[in-house]
Amino acid sequence: MLNTDAVGKTAPVDEKLPLRTLLAFGLQHVLVMAASPIASVFLMSRILGFDADLTASLLSATFLICGLGTLLQSIGYAGFGSRLPFIMLPGGAPIILFIQIAQQYDAATASGAVILTGLFYFVVLPVFKRLLRFFPSMVIGTMLLLVGVNLVKILGLLIVGRNPEAPDFADPGNIFLAFATIVLTVLMARFLTGIFKQLAILGGLIGGTLIAFMTGAMHTENFSLTPLVGVPQVLPFGMPTFDIIAALPLMIFCMISMVEATGQTVAISEVVGKELDKERDVASTIRGDAIISFLGGFFGTSLIITSGENIGVVQATGIRSRWVTVAAGCMLIVISFLAPFTSAIQVIPDAVIGGTGLVLFAIVGVMGIEMLRRTDLRDSANMYVVAVALAVGLFPILVPGAYSNFPTGIAAFLGNGVAAGAITAAVLNAIFHHTQSAPEPKPAPLEKTIQSQN
């Protein structure tokens, strides 16, 4: 059922735009998010030693599952999917946990852990729904600010590199490409009009890629037009092995993911102007994450979760229709079977994608600041809630590996600054605003006080 405003007009989130508009803006979403599945698959393949054919199959499968998940979240069906313009992506933390399980056991056990975790979502969701009242705008705003900082840092590392000892670390050429991409994006947003202005992000991405090509910074040796079709392989590691102990780290993370999904659902609802039923809509988002992750386990992917990365795109372009992400989901599915297109996306330099991402993810942080503005931070209780939550959340973001010597499950939770900060904010909010302080003792009458002194 479509949302309508007071005079019966279709709400912006449900507006069906012309096909050319859907394709243009859908492509913009796809190109902005493409780095995430590519990076996750190549990280997994490099560490676990997968061959080229298996890597290609996993990349194809990841695009397919992301596309199906994007369609489910955008269209929604029977309580699965929020009917909001979401893109689904493989989470960074789940990929690391998948790799750790595969190293400790094997890849089949890691796939089994993903499938078990997909089912575990449904077990804990009824309990989590009852806790949503502890996530007001103060908590969500704090979380979005942490998301923005965390994503900006991740994209910064994509630009300069992760290894300070590497000869190309902080290469000035890469930094130039990133900021050239940002400058082009800003110029297009400032001086173009109409649809071209709204496509400034895509234009900056394309412009940055062209600059990389002209300066010799784009490497095309891995690009190939053959094979034309790539088919994702079902059960690429054989029959999954189900081990609840092995799956515990991912199960713990799924609860963290629920907190993140809450913040993202609230944020995107505000951006598109949709009235939110938090308990219903957040639960729909989480069910979508659960069923898609469950399906992805049979294709060798880790957890596929709702991403906050595209919130900045929606905010920046002002295009609020969920049918744009429906178009993006369809493109991702098509791409999953087109090996040359997948190969072409891989040649976009990391620095160009990083430059685009820096702007978009900073926008997410700005949205968090905007939500925090609604909170009276002159109130000492609110000040402590936000300050301590930011301290807890920023610590592992700014000091990587701070919890590396802790047990795996605890390290996975505390090391996720976004989740740790959000949960801290929710707990402190409950302590300060949802518990009654003990009444202060009434002072004794003056006469009795004098008598006792005598």
Tab-separated table of C-alpha atoms in Angstrom:
chain	number	residue	atom	x	y	z
A	1	MET	CA	0.000	0.000	0.000
A	2	LEU	CA	1.379	3.396	-1.008
A	3	ASN	CA	1.812	6.224	1.477
A	4	THR	CA	-0.178	9.344	0.691
A	5	ASP	CA	-0.214	12.809	2.175
A	6	ALA	CA	-3.213	14.707	3.470
A	7	VAL	CA	-4.521	15.594	0.009
A	8	GLY	CA	-4.091	12.111	-1.396
A	9	LYS	CA	-0.857	12.693	-3.328
A	10	THR	CA	1.725	9.920	-3.450
A	11	ALA	CA	4.445	10.423	-0.843
A	12	PRO	CA	7.948	11.115	-2.253
A	13	VAL	CA	9.260	7.761	-1.012
A	14	ASP	CA	6.660	5.945	-3.144
A	15	GLU	CA	6.871	8.174	-6.225
A	16	LYS	CA	7.507	6.275	-9.454
A	17	LEU	CA	9.899	8.379	-11.483
A	18	PRO	CA	10.555	8.213	-15.256
A	19	LEU	CA	12.630	5.238	-16.358
A	20	ARG	CA	15.649	7.317	-17.429
A	21	THR	CA	15.692	8.998	-14.009
A	22	LEU	CA	15.471	5.658	-12.205
A	23	LEU	CA	18.319	4.235	-14.293
A	24	ALA	CA	20.586	7.266	-13.837
A	25	PHE	CA	20.133	7.540	-10.079
A	26	GLY	CA	20.094	3.772	-9.619
A	27	LEU	CA	23.476	3.563	-11.378
A	28	GLN	CA	24.776	6.274	-9.064
A	29	HIS	CA	23.884	4.122	-6.031
A	30	VAL	CA	25.498	1.052	-7.616
A	31	LEU	CA	28.800	2.748	-8.433
A	32	VAL	CA	29.046	4.336	-5.001
A	33	MET	CA	28.497	1.007	-3.204
A	34	ALA	CA	30.439	-1.245	-5.595
A	35	ALA	CA	33.704	-0.968	-3.668
A	36	SER	CA	32.266	-2.725	-0.616
A	37	PRO	CA	31.406	-6.131	-2.156
A	38	ILE	CA	34.544	-6.090	-4.293
A	39	ALA	CA	36.801	-5.319	-1.323
A	40	SER	CA	35.115	-7.888	0.920
A	41	VAL	CA	35.388	-10.708	-1.612
A	42	PHE	CA	39.005	-9.969	-2.492
A	43	LEU	CA	39.957	-9.714	1.182
A	44	MET	CA	38.315	-13.064	1.874
A	45	SER	CA	39.888	-14.706	-1.168
A	46	ARG	CA	43.363	-13.344	-0.489
A	47	ILE	CA	43.435	-14.448	3.160
A	48	LEU	CA	41.798	-17.841	2.631
A	49	GLY	CA	43.707	-18.610	-0.569
A	50	PHE	CA	40.798	-19.057	-2.984
A	51	ASP	CA	41.611	-19.503	-6.669
A	52	ALA	CA	40.522	-17.080	-9.413
A	53	ASP	CA	37.434	-19.057	-10.436
A	54	LEU	CA	36.106	-19.308	-6.873
A	55	THR	CA	36.826	-15.612	-6.321
A	56	ALA	CA	34.874	-14.682	-9.457
A	57	SER	CA	31.979	-16.892	-8.350
A	58	LEU	CA	31.906	-15.332	-4.866
A	59	LEU	CA	31.971	-11.811	-6.332
A	60	SER	CA	29.090	-12.692	-8.632
A	61	ALA	CA	27.178	-14.232	-5.709
A	62	THR	CA	27.757	-11.187	-3.520
A	63	PHE	CA	26.366	-8.818	-6.162
A	64	LEU	CA	23.385	-11.149	-6.622
A	65	ILE	CA	22.530	-11.369	-2.914
A	66	CYS	CA	23.058	-7.609	-2.449
A	67	GLY	CA	20.699	-6.997	-5.380
A	68	LEU	CA	18.019	-9.326	-4.023
A	69	GLY	CA	18.336	-7.759	-0.577
A	70	THR	CA	18.072	-4.252	-1.999
A	71	LEU	CA	14.887	-5.230	-3.827
A	72	LEU	CA	13.419	-6.778	-0.684
A	73	GLN	CA	14.179	-3.754	1.498
A	74	SER	CA	12.917	-1.309	-1.136
A	75	ILE	CA	9.715	-3.125	-2.136
A	76	GLY	CA	8.899	-4.993	1.079
A	77	TYR	CA	6.738	-8.070	1.338
A	78	ALA	CA	4.809	-9.660	4.219
A	79	GLY	CA	6.779	-7.864	6.938
A	80	PHE	CA	10.149	-8.430	5.267
A	81	GLY	CA	11.824	-5.212	4.128
A	82	SER	CA	11.168	-1.653	5.276
A	83	ARG	CA	9.862	-0.192	1.973
A	84	LEU	CA	12.602	2.437	2.168
A	85	PRO	CA	15.421	3.300	-0.297
A	86	PHE	CA	18.041	0.997	1.203
A	87	ILE	CA	21.063	-0.704	-0.349
A	88	MET	CA	22.298	-3.950	1.220
A	89	LEU	CA	26.008	-4.711	1.473
A	90	PRO	CA	28.388	-7.194	3.102
A	91	GLY	CA	29.369	-5.734	6.470
A	92	GLY	CA	33.062	-5.213	7.234
A	93	ALA	CA	32.961	-6.831	10.689
A	94	PRO	CA	31.021	-9.917	9.484
A	95	ILE	CA	33.624	-10.480	6.759
A	96	ILE	CA	36.416	-10.491	9.345
A	97	LEU	CA	34.423	-12.873	11.565
A	98	PHE	CA	33.686	-15.136	8.569
A	99	ILE	CA	37.412	-15.284	7.782
A	100	GLN	CA	38.287	-16.043	11.414
A	101	ILE	CA	35.767	-18.904	11.556
A	102	ALA	CA	37.047	-20.273	8.242
A	103	GLN	CA	40.631	-20.140	9.506
A	104	GLN	CA	39.775	-21.778	12.818
A	105	TYR	CA	37.488	-24.426	11.308
A	106	ASP	CA	36.907	-24.320	7.532
A	107	ALA	CA	34.885	-22.381	4.937
A	108	ALA	CA	31.972	-24.835	5.132
A	109	THR	CA	31.673	-24.146	8.870
A	110	ALA	CA	31.808	-20.405	8.207
A	111	SER	CA	28.925	-20.719	5.732
A	112	GLY	CA	27.001	-22.791	8.259
A	113	ALA	CA	27.595	-20.044	10.845
A	114	VAL	CA	26.054	-17.460	8.490
A	115	ILE	CA	22.979	-19.653	7.970
A	116	LEU	CA	22.577	-20.244	11.714
A	117	THR	CA	22.934	-16.516	12.374
A	118	GLY	CA	20.246	-15.746	9.784
A	119	LEU	CA	17.887	-17.943	11.811
A	120	PHE	CA	19.117	-16.497	15.119
A	121	TYR	CA	17.900	-13.032	14.070
A	122	PHE	CA	14.316	-14.297	14.292
A	123	VAL	CA	14.913	-15.749	17.770
A	124	VAL	CA	16.117	-12.486	19.329
A	125	LEU	CA	13.977	-10.028	17.333
A	126	PRO	CA	10.893	-10.202	19.638
A	127	VAL	CA	13.058	-9.256	22.621
A	128	PHE	CA	14.849	-6.496	20.712
A	129	LYS	CA	11.544	-4.895	19.624
A	130	ARG	CA	10.697	-4.249	23.268
A	131	LEU	CA	13.898	-2.263	23.713
A	132	LEU	CA	13.295	0.221	20.884
A	133	ARG	CA	11.871	2.853	23.245
A	134	PHE	CA	15.397	3.276	24.621
A	135	PHE	CA	16.574	4.572	21.210
A	136	PRO	CA	15.293	8.184	20.950
A	137	SER	CA	16.789	10.785	18.595
A	138	MET	CA	19.607	11.497	21.075
A	139	VAL	CA	20.810	7.888	20.812
A	140	ILE	CA	20.267	7.659	17.049
A	141	GLY	CA	22.015	10.992	16.470
A	142	THR	CA	25.037	9.838	18.476
A	143	MET	CA	25.120	6.635	16.475
A	144	LEU	CA	24.934	8.413	13.107
A	145	LEU	CA	27.778	10.725	14.103
A	146	LEU	CA	29.879	7.653	14.975
A	147	VAL	CA	28.862	5.994	11.682
A	148	GLY	CA	30.017	9.063	9.766
A	149	VAL	CA	33.381	9.228	11.546
A	150	ASN	CA	33.945	5.480	11.168
A	151	LEU	CA	33.112	5.447	7.455
A	152	VAL	CA	35.234	8.516	6.734
A	153	LYS	CA	38.160	6.755	8.408
A	154	ILE	CA	37.587	3.591	6.366
A	155	LEU	CA	37.483	5.586	3.138
A	156	GLY	CA	40.559	7.529	4.210
A	157	LEU	CA	42.449	4.247	4.517
A	158	LEU	CA	41.164	3.266	1.075
A	159	ILE	CA	42.842	6.418	-0.272
A	160	VAL	CA	46.195	6.329	1.563
A	161	GLY	CA	46.510	2.567	2.154
A	162	ARG	CA	46.456	0.466	5.302
A	163	ASN	CA	50.138	-0.372	5.635
A	164	PRO	CA	52.404	2.561	6.603
A	165	GLU	CA	55.398	0.433	5.625
A	166	ALA	CA	54.221	0.006	2.028
A	167	PRO	CA	56.121	2.072	-0.566
A	168	ASP	CA	52.918	3.562	-1.975
A	169	PHE	CA	51.428	4.522	1.407
A	170	ALA	CA	49.995	8.081	1.368
A	171	ASP	CA	50.911	8.437	-2.297
A	172	PRO	CA	50.331	12.129	-3.199
A	173	GLY	CA	48.891	10.985	-6.529
A	174	ASN	CA	46.122	9.047	-4.790
A	175	ILE	CA	45.338	11.951	-2.484
A	176	PHE	CA	45.220	14.252	-5.523
A	177	LEU	CA	42.739	11.890	-7.224
A	178	ALA	CA	40.522	11.779	-4.144
A	179	PHE	CA	40.355	15.546	-3.775
A	180	ALA	CA	39.998	16.080	-7.528
A	181	THR	CA	36.923	13.843	-7.329
A	182	ILE	CA	35.575	15.909	-4.424
A	183	VAL	CA	36.231	19.194	-6.264
A	184	LEU	CA	34.446	17.949	-9.398
A	185	THR	CA	31.489	16.808	-7.292
A	186	VAL	CA	31.226	20.205	-5.599
A	187	LEU	CA	31.553	22.119	-8.893
A	188	MET	CA	28.791	20.059	-10.479
A	189	ALA	CA	26.538	20.471	-7.437
A	190	ARG	CA	27.130	24.240	-7.503
A	191	PHE	CA	26.968	25.133	-11.196
A	192	LEU	CA	24.839	22.473	-12.913
A	193	THR	CA	21.054	22.475	-12.811
A	194	GLY	CA	18.188	19.976	-12.846
A	195	ILE	CA	18.969	16.277	-13.019
A	196	PHE	CA	22.656	16.944	-13.755
A	197	LYS	CA	23.015	18.760	-10.442
A	198	GLN	CA	21.365	15.849	-8.642
A	199	LEU	CA	23.771	13.473	-10.377
A	200	ALA	CA	26.807	15.416	-9.132
A	201	ILE	CA	28.027	12.405	-7.138
A	202	LEU	CA	27.988	10.165	-10.208
A	203	GLY	CA	29.552	12.945	-12.284
A	204	GLY	CA	32.367	13.400	-9.785
A	205	LEU	CA	32.983	9.652	-9.761
A	206	ILE	CA	33.151	9.494	-13.563
A	207	GLY	CA	35.266	12.646	-13.739
A	208	GLY	CA	37.720	11.311	-11.179
A	209	THR	CA	37.986	8.048	-13.123
A	210	LEU	CA	38.735	9.970	-16.346
A	211	ILE	CA	41.457	11.964	-14.583
A	212	ALA	CA	42.933	8.691	-13.298
A	213	PHE	CA	42.900	7.301	-16.851
A	214	MET	CA	44.567	10.402	-18.325
A	215	THR	CA	47.256	10.464	-15.646
A	216	GLY	CA	48.004	6.758	-15.934
A	217	ALA	CA	46.698	6.013	-12.440
A	218	MET	CA	44.042	3.565	-13.620
A	219	HIS	CA	45.203	-0.006	-14.091
A	220	THR	CA	43.204	-1.984	-16.657
A	221	GLU	CA	45.355	-5.100	-16.912
A	222	ASN	CA	42.778	-7.162	-14.997
A	223	PHE	CA	39.896	-6.039	-17.212
A	224	SER	CA	38.566	-8.712	-19.548
A	225	LEU	CA	35.597	-9.090	-21.885
A	226	THR	CA	35.544	-12.846	-21.407
A	227	PRO	CA	33.729	-14.759	-20.176
A	228	LEU	CA	30.554	-12.825	-20.952
A	229	VAL	CA	28.452	-14.557	-18.306
A	230	GLY	CA	29.357	-15.424	-14.748
A	231	VAL	CA	27.015	-17.674	-12.766
A	232	PRO	CA	27.130	-17.667	-8.955
A	233	GLN	CA	27.827	-21.104	-7.536
A	234	VAL	CA	25.494	-22.583	-4.933
A	235	LEU	CA	27.303	-24.166	-1.961
A	236	PRO	CA	30.779	-23.168	-3.232
A	237	PHE	CA	32.421	-24.751	-0.167
A	238	GLY	CA	30.314	-27.910	-0.210
A	239	MET	CA	27.575	-28.755	2.280
A	240	PRO	CA	27.620	-26.309	5.202
A	241	THR	CA	28.747	-27.553	8.605
A	242	PHE	CA	26.562	-26.334	11.464
A	243	ASP	CA	28.440	-25.608	14.683
A	244	ILE	CA	26.740	-23.278	17.179
A	245	ILE	CA	29.985	-22.628	19.072
A	246	ALA	CA	31.709	-21.574	15.849
A	247	ALA	CA	28.728	-19.365	14.977
A	248	LEU	CA	28.686	-17.470	18.308
A	249	PRO	CA	30.787	-14.489	17.117
A	250	LEU	CA	28.421	-13.878	14.201
A	251	MET	CA	25.388	-14.345	16.443
A	252	ILE	CA	26.744	-11.718	18.815
A	253	PHE	CA	27.335	-9.410	15.877
A	254	CYS	CA	23.760	-9.856	14.629
A	255	MET	CA	22.542	-8.136	17.791
A	256	ILE	CA	24.964	-5.302	17.098
A	257	SER	CA	23.624	-5.187	13.543
A	258	MET	CA	20.088	-4.778	14.901
A	259	VAL	CA	21.176	-1.618	16.720
A	260	GLU	CA	22.730	-0.270	13.517
A	261	ALA	CA	19.615	-1.165	11.505
A	262	THR	CA	17.524	0.797	14.013
A	263	GLY	CA	19.564	3.955	13.501
A	264	GLN	CA	19.633	3.583	9.731
A	265	THR	CA	15.871	3.031	9.515
A	266	VAL	CA	15.159	6.116	11.609
A	267	ALA	CA	17.663	8.184	9.615
A	268	ILE	CA	16.466	7.212	6.140
A	269	SER	CA	12.825	7.674	7.196
A	270	GLU	CA	13.615	11.239	8.176
A	271	VAL	CA	15.485	11.905	4.938
A	272	VAL	CA	12.581	10.719	2.759
A	273	GLY	CA	9.927	12.265	4.996
A	274	LYS	CA	8.169	9.010	5.844
A	275	GLU	CA	6.263	8.784	9.110
A	276	LEU	CA	7.909	5.991	11.058
A	277	ASP	CA	6.309	3.280	13.144
A	278	LYS	CA	9.572	2.366	14.863
A	279	GLU	CA	8.553	-1.050	16.166
A	280	ARG	CA	7.000	-2.163	12.871
A	281	ASP	CA	9.452	-0.610	10.407
A	282	VAL	CA	12.656	-1.439	12.283
A	283	ALA	CA	11.474	-5.048	12.669
A	284	SER	CA	10.779	-5.184	8.911
A	285	THR	CA	14.304	-3.949	8.165
A	286	ILE	CA	15.825	-6.556	10.491
A	287	ARG	CA	13.720	-9.386	9.019
A	288	GLY	CA	14.996	-8.373	5.588
A	289	ASP	CA	18.586	-8.536	6.836
A	290	ALA	CA	17.907	-11.937	8.399
A	291	ILE	CA	16.384	-13.670	5.395
A	292	ILE	CA	18.944	-12.283	2.945
A	293	SER	CA	21.860	-13.275	5.182
A	294	PHE	CA	20.330	-16.740	5.527
A	295	LEU	CA	20.120	-17.022	1.727
A	296	GLY	CA	23.632	-15.654	1.272
A	297	GLY	CA	25.032	-18.409	3.456
A	298	PHE	CA	24.156	-20.917	0.735
A	299	PHE	CA	26.160	-18.877	-1.803
A	300	GLY	CA	29.275	-18.492	0.352
A	301	THR	CA	28.748	-14.879	1.436
A	302	SER	CA	28.992	-13.514	4.946
A	303	LEU	CA	26.139	-11.564	6.540
A	304	ILE	CA	24.536	-9.136	4.073
A	305	ILE	CA	23.117	-6.214	6.027
A	306	THR	CA	21.294	-2.947	5.492
A	307	SER	CA	23.834	-0.243	4.799
A	308	GLY	CA	23.923	3.346	5.941
A	309	GLU	CA	26.244	4.217	3.067
A	310	ASN	CA	23.459	5.193	0.680
A	311	ILE	CA	21.751	7.520	3.178
A	312	GLY	CA	24.233	10.217	2.205
A	313	VAL	CA	23.392	9.690	-1.477
A	314	VAL	CA	19.671	10.169	-0.833
A	315	GLN	CA	20.323	13.245	1.305
A	316	ALA	CA	22.724	14.784	-1.218
A	317	THR	CA	20.563	14.224	-4.304
A	318	GLY	CA	17.152	14.902	-2.763
A	319	ILE	CA	15.733	11.942	-4.727
A	320	ARG	CA	13.677	10.140	-2.098
A	321	SER	CA	11.883	7.500	-4.142
A	322	ARG	CA	12.499	3.893	-3.109
A	323	TRP	CA	12.022	2.919	-6.745
A	324	VAL	CA	15.490	4.313	-7.433
A	325	THR	CA	16.994	1.639	-5.182
A	326	VAL	CA	14.656	-0.894	-6.810
A	327	ALA	CA	16.395	0.036	-10.076
A	328	ALA	CA	19.773	-0.271	-8.320
A	329	GLY	CA	18.825	-3.727	-7.031
A	330	CYS	CA	17.879	-4.853	-10.543
A	331	MET	CA	21.209	-3.542	-11.846
A	332	LEU	CA	23.118	-5.441	-9.167
A	333	ILE	CA	21.368	-8.671	-10.159
A	334	VAL	CA	22.170	-8.091	-13.838
A	335	ILE	CA	25.776	-7.214	-12.964
A	336	SER	CA	26.098	-10.467	-11.014
A	337	PHE	CA	25.715	-12.370	-14.291
A	338	LEU	CA	27.798	-9.986	-16.460
A	339	ALA	CA	31.434	-10.827	-15.870
A	340	PRO	CA	32.840	-7.944	-18.038
A	341	PHE	CA	30.810	-5.337	-16.129
A	342	THR	CA	32.031	-6.676	-12.811
A	343	SER	CA	35.543	-6.559	-14.221
A	344	ALA	CA	35.054	-2.945	-15.386
A	345	ILE	CA	33.877	-1.786	-11.953
A	346	GLN	CA	37.020	-3.210	-10.416
A	347	VAL	CA	39.274	-0.877	-12.435
A	348	ILE	CA	37.845	2.294	-10.804
A	349	PRO	CA	40.740	3.461	-8.601
A	350	ASP	CA	40.284	3.160	-4.845
A	351	ALA	CA	41.231	6.819	-4.451
A	352	VAL	CA	38.334	7.940	-6.658
A	353	ILE	CA	35.830	5.819	-4.749
A	354	GLY	CA	37.385	7.081	-1.528
A	355	GLY	CA	36.964	10.713	-2.532
A	356	THR	CA	33.304	10.174	-3.352
A	357	GLY	CA	32.755	8.280	-0.115
A	358	LEU	CA	34.393	10.945	2.051
A	359	VAL	CA	31.693	13.430	1.066
A	360	LEU	CA	28.782	11.010	1.370
A	361	PHE	CA	29.789	9.548	4.700
A	362	ALA	CA	30.528	12.960	6.174
A	363	ILE	CA	26.928	13.827	5.242
A	364	VAL	CA	25.794	10.906	7.431
A	365	GLY	CA	27.744	12.437	10.322
A	366	VAL	CA	26.143	15.820	9.680
A	367	MET	CA	22.727	14.159	9.862
A	368	GLY	CA	23.691	12.826	13.292
A	369	ILE	CA	24.636	16.343	14.396
A	370	GLU	CA	21.281	17.607	13.122
A	371	MET	CA	19.465	15.000	15.226
A	372	LEU	CA	21.540	15.881	18.283
A	373	ARG	CA	20.520	19.533	17.881
A	374	ARG	CA	17.019	18.503	18.951
A	375	THR	CA	18.422	17.387	22.299
A	376	ASP	CA	18.948	19.899	25.078
A	377	LEU	CA	22.648	19.312	25.660
A	378	ARG	CA	22.662	21.990	28.366
A	379	ASP	CA	20.918	19.382	30.504
A	380	SER	CA	23.698	17.600	32.414
A	381	ALA	CA	22.057	14.173	31.998
A	382	ASN	CA	21.905	14.494	28.204
A	383	MET	CA	25.436	15.895	28.135
A	384	TYR	CA	26.785	12.856	29.980
A	385	VAL	CA	24.842	10.414	27.780
A	386	VAL	CA	26.235	11.857	24.549
A	387	ALA	CA	29.757	12.540	25.848
A	388	VAL	CA	30.327	9.081	27.339
A	389	ALA	CA	28.754	7.332	24.332
A	390	LEU	CA	31.039	9.264	21.971
A	391	ALA	CA	34.046	8.428	24.135
A	392	VAL	CA	33.216	4.703	24.118
A	393	GLY	CA	32.448	4.731	20.393
A	394	LEU	CA	35.365	6.836	19.188
A	395	PHE	CA	37.977	4.951	21.227
A	396	PRO	CA	38.123	1.795	19.035
A	397	ILE	CA	37.580	3.848	15.858
A	398	LEU	CA	40.543	6.136	16.550
A	399	VAL	CA	42.698	3.506	18.294
A	400	PRO	CA	42.444	0.369	16.103
A	401	GLY	CA	43.199	-2.891	17.857
A	402	ALA	CA	42.487	-1.491	21.302
A	403	TYR	CA	40.586	-4.675	22.209
A	404	SER	CA	42.663	-7.127	20.173
A	405	ASN	CA	43.758	-9.048	23.283
A	406	PHE	CA	40.185	-9.583	24.486
A	407	PRO	CA	38.212	-12.809	23.757
A	408	THR	CA	36.849	-12.863	20.192
A	409	GLY	CA	33.192	-12.222	21.036
A	410	ILE	CA	33.948	-9.362	23.429
A	411	ALA	CA	36.478	-7.868	21.012
A	412	ALA	CA	33.916	-8.024	18.194
A	413	PHE	CA	31.438	-6.029	20.283
A	414	LEU	CA	33.739	-3.495	21.924
A	415	GLY	CA	35.798	-3.081	18.768
A	416	ASN	CA	32.711	-2.035	16.810
A	417	GLY	CA	32.718	1.613	17.843
A	418	VAL	CA	29.366	2.357	16.252
A	419	ALA	CA	27.545	-0.401	18.114
A	420	ALA	CA	29.432	0.090	21.392
A	421	GLY	CA	28.696	3.810	21.348
A	422	ALA	CA	25.033	3.353	20.415
A	423	ILE	CA	24.412	0.733	23.104
A	424	THR	CA	26.226	2.889	25.658
A	425	ALA	CA	23.975	5.818	24.731
A	426	ALA	CA	20.862	3.622	25.011
A	427	VAL	CA	21.899	2.252	28.422
A	428	LEU	CA	22.782	5.678	29.809
A	429	ASN	CA	19.578	7.133	28.397
A	430	ALA	CA	17.649	4.415	30.244
A	431	ILE	CA	19.556	5.083	33.474
A	432	PHE	CA	19.073	8.849	33.366
A	433	HIS	CA	15.577	9.052	31.875
A	434	HIS	CA	13.795	5.738	32.469
A	435	THR	CA	14.639	5.023	36.094
A	436	GLN	CA	13.370	6.891	39.122
A	437	SER	CA	15.911	8.367	41.476
A	438	ALA	CA	15.512	7.608	45.143
A	439	PRO	CA	13.661	10.485	46.842
A	440	GLU	CA	15.909	12.808	48.781
A	441	PRO	CA	15.329	12.686	52.587
A	442	LYS	CA	13.182	15.513	53.840
A	443	PRO	CA	14.988	17.879	56.217
A	444	ALA	CA	13.989	17.568	59.858
A	445	PRO	CA	11.780	20.300	61.288
A	446	LEU	CA	13.758	23.205	62.664
A	447	GLU	CA	12.478	22.684	66.221
A	448	LYS	CA	13.662	19.040	66.335
A	449	THR	CA	17.042	20.020	64.908
A	450	ILE	CA	17.545	22.621	67.663
A	451	GLN	CA	16.444	20.157	70.330
A	452	SER	CA	18.872	17.486	69.067
A	453	GLN	CA	21.721	20.011	69.105
A	454	ASN	CA	20.875	20.907	72.698
